[in-house]
Every structure is written in C-alpha cells, then in structure tokens.
Short mmCIF file of C-alpha atoms and ligand atoms in Angstrom, two decimals:
data_model
loop_
_atom_site.label_atom_id
_atom_site.label_comp_id
_atom_site.label_asym_id
_atom_site.label_seq_id
_atom_site.Cartn_x
_atom_site.Cartn_y
_atom_site.Cartn_z
CA ALA A 9 -49.64 0.65 -29.75
CA TYR A 10 -46.77 1.77 -27.52
CA VAL A 11 -45.33 4.49 -25.91
CA THR A 12 -42.16 6.31 -26.33
CA ALA A 13 -40.41 8.97 -24.17
CA SER A 14 -38.50 12.05 -25.30
CA VAL A 15 -35.76 13.45 -22.99
CA GLY A 16 -34.67 17.00 -22.81
CA ILE A 17 -31.63 17.65 -20.02
CA ALA A 18 -30.54 20.92 -19.00
CA ASP A 19 -27.85 22.00 -16.23
CA ALA A 20 -28.76 25.54 -14.85
CA ASP A 21 -28.28 27.50 -11.85
CA ARG A 22 -31.72 28.47 -11.32
CA LEU A 23 -34.75 26.08 -11.56
CA HIS A 24 -36.97 27.72 -13.64
CA ASP A 25 -34.22 28.37 -16.44
CA ALA A 26 -33.48 24.57 -15.88
CA ILE A 27 -37.30 23.74 -16.70
CA ARG A 28 -37.29 25.97 -19.88
CA GLU A 29 -34.24 24.82 -21.43
CA ALA A 30 -34.80 21.28 -20.37
CA ASP A 31 -38.35 21.69 -22.46
CA THR A 32 -36.59 23.25 -25.36
CA ALA A 33 -33.97 20.28 -25.17
CA MET A 34 -37.12 17.98 -25.26
CA TYR A 35 -38.57 19.50 -28.40
CA HIS A 36 -35.46 19.34 -30.28
CA ALA A 37 -35.17 15.41 -28.99
CA LYS A 38 -38.76 15.22 -30.32
CA SER A 39 -37.75 16.69 -33.48
CA LEU A 40 -35.25 13.93 -33.68
CA GLY A 41 -37.72 11.13 -33.80
CA ALA A 42 -39.58 8.92 -31.37
CA ALA A 43 -37.52 7.75 -27.91
CA ARG A 44 -34.56 10.23 -28.26
CA TYR A 45 -32.90 12.51 -25.67
CA ALA A 46 -31.12 15.88 -26.31
CA PHE A 47 -28.81 18.15 -24.15
CA PHE A 48 -29.54 21.81 -24.12
CA ASP A 49 -26.98 24.06 -25.61
CA GLU A 50 -27.24 27.85 -26.67
CA SER A 51 -27.77 27.08 -30.56
CA LEU A 52 -31.09 25.25 -29.42
CA ARG A 53 -32.03 28.77 -27.86
CA ALA A 54 -31.11 30.55 -31.02
CA ARG A 55 -33.17 27.81 -33.21
CA ALA A 56 -36.40 28.09 -30.83
CA THR A 57 -36.13 31.75 -31.34
CA SER A 58 -35.94 31.61 -35.07
CA ALA A 59 -38.88 29.10 -35.27
CA ILE A 60 -40.90 31.78 -33.15
CA GLU A 61 -40.10 34.38 -35.66
CA THR A 62 -40.66 32.23 -38.58
CA ALA A 63 -44.04 31.45 -37.31
CA THR A 64 -44.97 35.09 -36.42
CA ALA A 65 -43.99 35.81 -40.21
CA LEU A 66 -45.98 32.72 -41.56
CA ARG A 67 -48.98 33.91 -39.93
CA GLY A 68 -49.17 37.19 -41.90
CA ALA A 69 -47.93 35.65 -45.20
CA ILE A 70 -51.09 34.91 -46.84
CA ARG A 71 -52.58 38.60 -46.24
CA ARG A 72 -49.34 39.99 -47.35
CA GLY A 73 -49.47 38.06 -50.52
CA GLU A 74 -46.12 36.36 -50.14
CA LEU A 75 -47.15 32.79 -50.46
CA GLU A 76 -47.20 31.54 -54.11
CA VAL A 77 -47.76 28.27 -55.92
CA TYR A 78 -45.35 26.72 -58.50
CA TYR A 79 -46.54 23.88 -60.70
CA GLN A 80 -44.46 20.95 -61.85
CA PRO A 81 -45.56 18.85 -64.94
CA ILE A 82 -46.33 15.18 -64.43
CA ILE A 83 -46.16 13.73 -67.95
CA GLU A 84 -47.51 10.15 -69.46
CA THR A 85 -44.35 8.27 -70.28
CA THR A 86 -45.48 6.85 -73.75
CA SER A 87 -46.36 10.16 -75.27
CA ARG A 88 -44.20 12.48 -72.88
CA THR A 89 -47.08 15.08 -72.77
CA THR A 90 -48.06 16.90 -69.58
CA VAL A 91 -51.47 15.12 -67.92
CA VAL A 92 -51.08 16.97 -64.59
CA TYR A 93 -49.48 19.80 -62.70
CA GLU A 94 -48.50 19.37 -59.35
CA ALA A 95 -49.05 22.45 -57.05
CA LEU A 96 -45.66 23.18 -54.83
CA LEU A 97 -45.94 25.83 -52.41
CA ARG A 98 -43.65 28.44 -52.07
CA TRP A 99 -42.93 31.49 -49.67
CA ASN A 100 -41.48 34.47 -50.69
CA TRP A 101 -39.90 36.04 -47.35
CA GLN A 102 -36.86 38.56 -46.81
CA GLY A 103 -35.88 38.30 -50.54
CA ARG A 104 -35.71 34.64 -50.55
CA VAL A 105 -37.92 31.80 -51.99
CA ARG A 106 -38.42 29.00 -49.37
CA THR A 107 -39.41 25.94 -50.34
CA PRO A 108 -42.08 23.88 -47.86
CA ASN A 109 -39.43 22.10 -45.79
CA GLU A 110 -38.57 25.30 -44.42
CA PHE A 111 -41.97 26.31 -43.26
CA ILE A 112 -44.67 23.24 -43.67
CA PRO A 113 -43.45 21.69 -40.20
CA ILE A 114 -44.04 25.00 -38.71
CA ALA A 115 -47.37 25.63 -40.27
CA GLU A 116 -48.42 22.19 -38.90
CA SER A 117 -47.28 22.98 -35.22
CA THR A 118 -49.03 26.32 -35.18
CA ASN A 119 -52.16 25.28 -36.74
CA LEU A 120 -51.65 27.53 -39.77
CA ILE A 121 -51.54 24.50 -42.06
CA LYS A 122 -55.24 24.27 -42.06
CA GLU A 123 -55.67 28.10 -43.36
CA ILE A 124 -52.60 27.74 -45.92
CA GLY A 125 -53.73 24.31 -47.27
CA GLU A 126 -57.10 25.87 -48.12
CA TRP A 127 -55.40 28.67 -49.54
CA VAL A 128 -53.19 26.41 -51.86
CA LEU A 129 -56.38 24.63 -52.80
CA ARG A 130 -57.95 27.69 -53.92
CA THR A 131 -55.31 28.90 -56.01
CA ALA A 132 -54.73 25.62 -57.69
CA MET A 133 -58.08 25.34 -58.75
CA SER A 134 -58.17 28.82 -59.86
CA ASP A 135 -54.87 28.05 -61.64
CA LEU A 136 -56.17 25.13 -63.37
CA VAL A 137 -59.18 27.02 -64.80
CA THR A 138 -56.59 29.45 -66.30
CA LEU A 139 -54.55 26.46 -67.82
CA ARG A 140 -57.33 24.89 -69.40
CA SER A 141 -58.99 28.26 -70.79
CA ASP A 142 -55.20 28.16 -72.49
CA GLY A 143 -56.26 24.96 -74.00
CA GLN A 144 -54.29 22.67 -71.85
CA ASP A 145 -56.08 19.40 -71.27
CA VAL A 146 -54.64 18.52 -67.65
CA THR A 147 -55.58 18.04 -63.86
CA MET A 148 -54.25 19.36 -60.47
CA SER A 149 -52.37 17.52 -58.16
CA VAL A 150 -51.91 18.96 -54.43
CA ASN A 151 -50.31 17.96 -51.34
CA VAL A 152 -52.24 17.84 -48.26
CA SER A 153 -50.88 17.53 -44.80
CA PRO A 154 -51.79 14.76 -42.37
CA MET A 155 -53.43 17.37 -40.09
CA GLN A 156 -55.83 18.26 -42.87
CA LEU A 157 -56.95 14.76 -43.07
CA ARG A 158 -57.43 14.86 -39.30
CA ASP A 159 -60.40 17.46 -40.06
CA ASP A 160 -63.43 16.34 -41.23
CA SER A 161 -64.22 19.30 -42.99
CA LEU A 162 -61.99 18.78 -45.62
CA PRO A 163 -64.34 17.27 -47.98
CA VAL A 164 -66.84 20.11 -47.52
CA ILE A 165 -64.09 22.64 -48.12
CA VAL A 166 -62.96 20.59 -51.37
CA GLY A 167 -66.36 20.53 -52.57
CA ARG A 168 -67.22 24.36 -52.20
CA LEU A 169 -64.34 24.96 -54.09
CA LEU A 170 -64.90 22.85 -56.94
CA ASP A 171 -68.26 24.11 -56.96
CA THR A 172 -66.71 27.87 -57.01
CA TYR A 173 -64.51 27.00 -59.98
CA GLY A 174 -66.81 25.14 -61.90
CA LEU A 175 -64.75 21.81 -61.49
CA HIS A 176 -65.39 17.97 -61.10
CA GLY A 177 -64.02 15.94 -58.31
CA ALA A 178 -61.99 14.12 -61.11
CA ASP A 179 -60.36 17.22 -62.13
CA LEU A 180 -58.54 17.11 -58.51
CA ALA A 181 -55.92 14.72 -57.14
CA LEU A 182 -54.98 14.95 -53.32
CA GLU A 183 -51.37 13.78 -52.55
CA ILE A 184 -50.88 11.96 -49.09
CA THR A 185 -48.18 10.40 -47.54
CA GLU A 186 -47.55 6.84 -45.78
CA SER A 187 -47.67 8.58 -42.38
CA VAL A 188 -51.46 9.14 -42.87
CA LEU A 189 -51.83 5.46 -43.31
CA ILE A 190 -49.83 4.55 -39.89
CA ASP A 191 -51.30 7.10 -37.51
CA ASP A 192 -54.96 7.57 -36.78
CA MET A 193 -56.26 5.69 -39.57
CA GLY A 194 -59.92 6.23 -38.48
CA THR A 195 -60.84 9.89 -39.32
CA ALA A 196 -58.12 9.67 -42.34
CA LYS A 197 -60.02 6.82 -44.09
CA SER A 198 -63.57 8.29 -43.61
CA VAL A 199 -62.27 11.67 -44.86
CA LEU A 200 -60.46 10.26 -48.16
CA ASP A 201 -63.47 7.77 -48.44
CA ARG A 202 -65.88 10.62 -49.07
CA LEU A 203 -63.36 12.80 -51.21
CA ALA A 204 -62.78 9.41 -53.30
CA ALA A 205 -66.51 9.21 -53.47
CA MET A 206 -66.67 12.80 -54.99
CA GLY A 207 -64.38 11.62 -57.53
CA VAL A 208 -61.41 12.97 -56.18
CA LEU A 209 -58.27 11.07 -56.88
CA ILE A 210 -56.00 9.88 -53.94
CA VAL A 211 -52.37 9.59 -54.50
CA LEU A 212 -49.74 7.92 -52.19
CA ASP A 213 -46.87 10.31 -52.52
CA ASP A 214 -43.08 9.27 -51.89
CA PHE A 215 -43.89 5.64 -51.85
CA GLY A 216 -41.25 3.24 -50.72
CA ILE A 217 -39.90 4.99 -47.65
CA GLY A 218 -42.20 4.66 -45.03
CA TYR A 219 -43.67 1.88 -43.31
CA SER A 220 -47.30 1.48 -44.40
CA SER A 221 -48.47 -2.40 -44.53
CA LEU A 222 -49.95 -3.58 -47.84
CA SER A 223 -53.33 -4.36 -45.99
CA ARG A 224 -53.40 -0.77 -45.13
CA LEU A 225 -52.75 0.38 -48.29
CA ARG A 226 -55.43 -1.80 -49.77
CA ALA A 227 -57.76 -0.57 -47.04
CA MET A 228 -57.59 3.12 -48.57
CA PRO A 229 -58.92 4.44 -51.81
CA ILE A 230 -55.91 5.17 -53.22
CA ALA A 231 -55.78 5.28 -57.03
CA LEU A 232 -52.12 6.38 -57.99
CA LEU A 233 -48.39 5.54 -56.13
CA LYS A 234 -45.60 8.13 -56.56
CA ILE A 235 -42.38 5.78 -56.32
CA ASP A 236 -40.07 8.03 -54.17
CA LYS A 237 -37.39 9.95 -56.11
CA SER A 238 -34.70 8.22 -53.82
CA PHE A 239 -35.32 5.04 -55.76
CA VAL A 240 -35.23 6.75 -59.57
CA HIS A 241 -32.20 8.30 -58.45
CA GLN A 242 -30.48 4.94 -57.81
CA ILE A 243 -30.91 4.02 -61.38
CA GLY A 244 -27.92 2.81 -63.35
CA THR A 245 -25.97 2.86 -59.77
CA SER A 246 -27.38 0.02 -58.41
CA GLU A 247 -29.03 -3.12 -59.98
CA SER A 248 -31.02 -3.92 -57.04
CA ASP A 249 -32.87 -0.65 -56.82
CA THR A 250 -33.95 -1.00 -60.51
CA GLN A 251 -35.25 -4.26 -59.27
CA LEU A 252 -37.07 -2.60 -56.29
CA ILE A 253 -38.86 0.09 -58.80
CA ARG A 254 -39.96 -3.21 -61.08
CA ALA A 255 -41.33 -4.84 -58.01
CA ILE A 256 -43.11 -1.78 -56.81
CA VAL A 257 -44.69 -1.18 -60.57
CA ALA A 258 -45.82 -5.07 -60.38
CA MET A 259 -47.28 -4.84 -56.84
CA ALA A 260 -49.24 -1.56 -57.80
CA SER A 261 -50.50 -3.15 -61.05
CA ALA A 262 -51.80 -5.90 -58.91
CA LEU A 263 -53.72 -3.75 -56.67
CA PRO A 264 -54.51 -2.21 -59.04
CA VAL A 265 -52.94 1.29 -58.88
CA ALA A 266 -51.17 3.22 -61.50
CA THR A 267 -47.46 4.47 -60.67
CA VAL A 268 -45.62 7.74 -61.17
CA ALA A 269 -41.86 7.87 -60.94
CA GLU A 270 -40.71 10.99 -59.22
CA GLY A 271 -37.15 12.88 -59.32
CA VAL A 272 -36.58 11.85 -63.02
CA GLU A 273 -33.58 13.87 -64.09
CA THR A 274 -31.72 12.02 -66.72
CA GLU A 275 -32.99 10.28 -70.13
CA GLU A 276 -31.37 7.17 -68.71
CA GLN A 277 -33.56 7.04 -65.68
CA ALA A 278 -36.68 8.04 -68.28
CA ALA A 279 -35.96 5.05 -70.48
CA ILE A 280 -35.58 2.49 -67.55
CA ILE A 281 -39.11 4.02 -66.12
CA GLU A 282 -40.76 3.62 -69.59
CA ALA A 283 -39.19 0.39 -69.97
CA LEU A 284 -40.52 -0.97 -66.76
CA GLU A 285 -44.07 0.34 -67.94
CA CYS A 286 -44.33 2.80 -65.29
CA ARG A 287 -47.20 4.96 -66.69
CA PHE A 288 -46.29 8.64 -65.38
CA ALA A 289 -43.17 10.44 -64.55
CA GLN A 290 -42.37 13.61 -63.18
CA GLY A 291 -38.63 15.17 -62.51
CA PHE A 292 -36.54 18.06 -63.69
CA LEU A 293 -35.92 16.35 -67.06
CA PHE A 294 -39.17 17.22 -67.85
CA GLY A 295 -39.63 20.47 -66.09
CA ARG A 296 -39.02 22.32 -62.80
CA PRO A 297 -41.63 23.78 -60.50
CA ALA A 298 -42.67 27.28 -61.72
CA PRO A 299 -45.02 29.67 -61.64
CA VAL A 300 -48.26 29.31 -63.91
CA ALA A 301 -46.89 32.31 -66.05
CA HIS A 302 -44.10 29.94 -67.21
CA TRP A 303 -46.24 27.17 -68.10
CA LEU A 304 -48.75 29.62 -70.08
CA LEU A 305 -45.49 31.03 -71.97
CA GLU A 306 -44.36 27.69 -72.59
CA SER A 307 -47.49 26.65 -74.47
CA ALA A 308 -47.79 29.72 -76.11
CA GLU A 309 -44.06 28.97 -77.63
CA THR A 310 -44.82 25.57 -78.37
CA ARG A 311 -47.93 26.64 -80.37
CA ALA A 312 -46.04 29.29 -82.13
CA GLY A 313 -43.49 26.70 -83.20
CA ARG A 314 -45.34 24.20 -84.70
P1 C2E B 8 -43.45 16.14 -52.89
O1 C2E B 8 -44.85 16.30 -52.97
O2 C2E B 8 -42.78 14.66 -52.93
O3 C2E B 8 -42.65 16.96 -54.11
C1 C2E B 8 -41.66 16.78 -54.64
C2 C2E B 8 -40.14 17.72 -54.40
O4 C2E B 8 -39.27 17.14 -55.12
C3 C2E B 8 -40.69 18.90 -54.70
O5 C2E B 8 -39.89 19.88 -53.88
C4 C2E B 8 -39.91 19.17 -56.28
O6 C2E B 8 -39.43 20.32 -56.10
C5 C2E B 8 -38.72 17.97 -56.01
N1 C2E B 8 -38.53 17.72 -57.35
C6 C2E B 8 -39.15 17.30 -58.65
N2 C2E B 8 -38.53 16.93 -59.43
C7 C2E B 8 -37.17 16.66 -58.78
C8 C2E B 8 -36.12 15.88 -59.58
O7 C2E B 8 -36.06 15.55 -60.62
N3 C2E B 8 -34.94 15.98 -58.57
C9 C2E B 8 -35.09 16.37 -57.47
N4 C2E B 8 -33.82 16.28 -56.75
N5 C2E B 8 -36.14 17.14 -56.85
C10 C2E B 8 -37.33 17.16 -57.56
P2 C2E B 8 -40.53 20.94 -52.93
O8 C2E B 8 -41.16 21.79 -53.83
O9 C2E B 8 -39.44 21.50 -52.20
O10 C2E B 8 -41.44 20.28 -51.89
C11 C2E B 8 -41.20 19.56 -51.08
C12 C2E B 8 -42.25 18.47 -50.65
O11 C2E B 8 -43.26 19.82 -49.59
C13 C2E B 8 -43.41 18.28 -51.22
O12 C2E B 8 -42.74 16.67 -51.72
C14 C2E B 8 -44.74 17.94 -50.36
O13 C2E B 8 -44.50 16.98 -49.65
C15 C2E B 8 -44.47 19.03 -49.62
N6 C2E B 8 -45.52 20.32 -50.13
C16 C2E B 8 -45.38 21.26 -51.17
N7 C2E B 8 -46.19 21.91 -51.40
C17 C2E B 8 -47.32 21.42 -50.33
C18 C2E B 8 -48.45 22.18 -49.81
O14 C2E B 8 -48.84 23.24 -50.64
N8 C2E B 8 -48.87 21.56 -48.66
C19 C2E B 8 -48.30 20.41 -47.91
N9 C2E B 8 -49.09 19.84 -46.80
N10 C2E B 8 -47.12 20.09 -48.38
C20 C2E B 8 -46.31 20.78 -49.52
MG1 MG B 9 -46.29 15.58 -54.10
MG1 MG B 10 -42.69 13.00 -53.21
#
C-alpha cells in the first residue's frame, strides 16, 4: 500500500473562512483522483451547496416514490433472444429523469447507498416475478456499489429477498466493478464467496478500463465479464481494438468465464462481436433501458405479431 495526499488551497481574510474554503477545495481535489490539488473558487461553493441539496432530496426519494428501475435486455448473440434484464436505477426529480452518474456518488458519500441498493434489489426481484409470469424466460442482473460489498450483511439481505419472492440464487446476477478487486479485497471476497455459494452469478462490469490483475480476477468467484463499451465503440474505427476484444474473449474463455459485450449500437458492431464468439451482448441496438411496463407491452406485441 502507498499513501497519497489531496491538497486544497484557499486565500481568505479570516482564518475560519480560509479553513472552510480550503476544505471544500480539498474535497474537489479528491474528486479529481488521488494525489491532486485544487484552488478554491466560488463555483466550488455553488457545487458543494448543490451536492448538499441533492443529498437532502435523495434522502426522501424512496419514501416519495421518486426512484424507478429501468431494465435493459441482454441478449444471446446466436439467437438474439433476451436472456437477462439489467436493472438500471433512475431518479425522477424536479421534472427530470436523473441517471445514476448524477446521484450514485452522492448516495455513496452519504451512506444512503445501502438503503437505495436494497430497494433496487427488492424492486428488481419483484419485477422479475412479473416478467416471468408474463412468460419471459429471463434472469435479473443488478449493479452493486463497492460499499454494499463492504457490508457482510449483503448475503443475508439477498437471501431474505430471494425467499420473499420465491426465487433461487441462480435467478439473480450481481454486477461489480474492478475497483472492488483493487481496494479492500478481504471483506468483498468473503461476501462474494457467500453469494456465489447461494448460486448468485457474479459479473465483472466495465471490464478492461480498471487495473485489476489477472491473479485477483482468478481469486474471485466471477462467472461473467462485461467488456466495457469503450472497446465496442472502437470497432470499425480501429483494428487494434477489435484485436483487444478478441484477446479479452480468449482470456475469458481460458479462465473460464463467459463474456457480454456492452454498448452495442450498430449491426456492424454486433456482427463482429458475434464473429468473435462473444456469447452475450447488450446495447441500444437491442433495446434501451425502459420501465418494466415497456417490456411487458413489447412481449405482448411480439406474441400478437406471431
Ligand atoms: P453499467 O452497469 O455499465 O450500465 C450500462 C450503462 O450504459 C447504462 O447507463 C446504460 O444506459 C448505458 N448503455 C447501455 N447500452 C448502451 C449503448 O448502446 N450505448 C451507450 N452509449 N450507452 C449504453 P446508466 O443507466 O446511466 O448507468 C450508469 C451506471 O450507473 C451503470 O453502468 C452502473 O454502474 C451504475 N448503476 C446503475 N444502476 C445502479 C444501481 O442500482 N446501483 C448502483 N450501485 N449502480 C448503478
Ligand atoms: Mg452494469
Ligand atoms: Mg458497464
């Protein structure tokens, strides 16, 4: 392990203003990454205020029914049928639909992520039951924050919810990011091992953009790798990125884990993904994230069309 410092710099007339402003600047420096510095200015004050407002509003979002889970299909490349839905959280706030990047970091820094994460799990399982009773033969994949994996009650929470909805561990997948493999391996590993023992599929999201080593990857009970969309988007523009995807698929099959290509937007990308024998794919080409009602309607239309 090594230590880094984040530095905030402010210039104010009074000492307590200088300390407060330097503190705000230091948090901004931290948000830029490790070992950075930042100067205080008025825009940072505005930003800090809006983060506090957002956190306050988010605290009541579940109770007010403002949170909603959208679902995006993951298809099998050979048949192009939907086999999994990924749960993607949305927040309807002040007349606008907010995406996770706008509020998950705030939920994480205020400890709200535990409550929100549990709400997402419950909602996704309940909607899975609805989709199945509609005749769809699918499973559910839910994103979990590194903070949720640091809490060893997660397997208990998941087990209780599975029981409530009459589901099995294998009906559920949990998506984690590479950062989990880098910091704090200990708790995360025991939590993931317990979940995997329940049959829950562990999925490594956004693979290829982090820094996890292959040995750490092998130490974790990972069943599926999602190839980050930044690689998929390079298809056609750069031969070397197609080679990179080929290498990731080859490495994954040696581990052995299956692969999902994320962010597939064009038929050209889909064709290459399929030729590389990537088993699953997800992206706007196959369907955008949408409320469960949309997927119920779509399957009704498909049946009517037949
Ligand atoms: P992710 O898990 O990698 O999800 C994929 C993101 O890519 C989604 O963004 C999705 O809308 C977007 N996407 C899907 N297909 C395409 C495509 O073809 N092209 C492009 N350009 N984008 C595509 P979204 O919904 O904004 O979610 C962003 C991230 O927020 C997710 O990335 C996930 O890491 C996180 N997230 C979402 N829901 C939750 C949640 O319930 N809990 C936690 N902790 N994180 C969540
Ligand atoms: Mg994901
Ligand atoms: Mg991803």
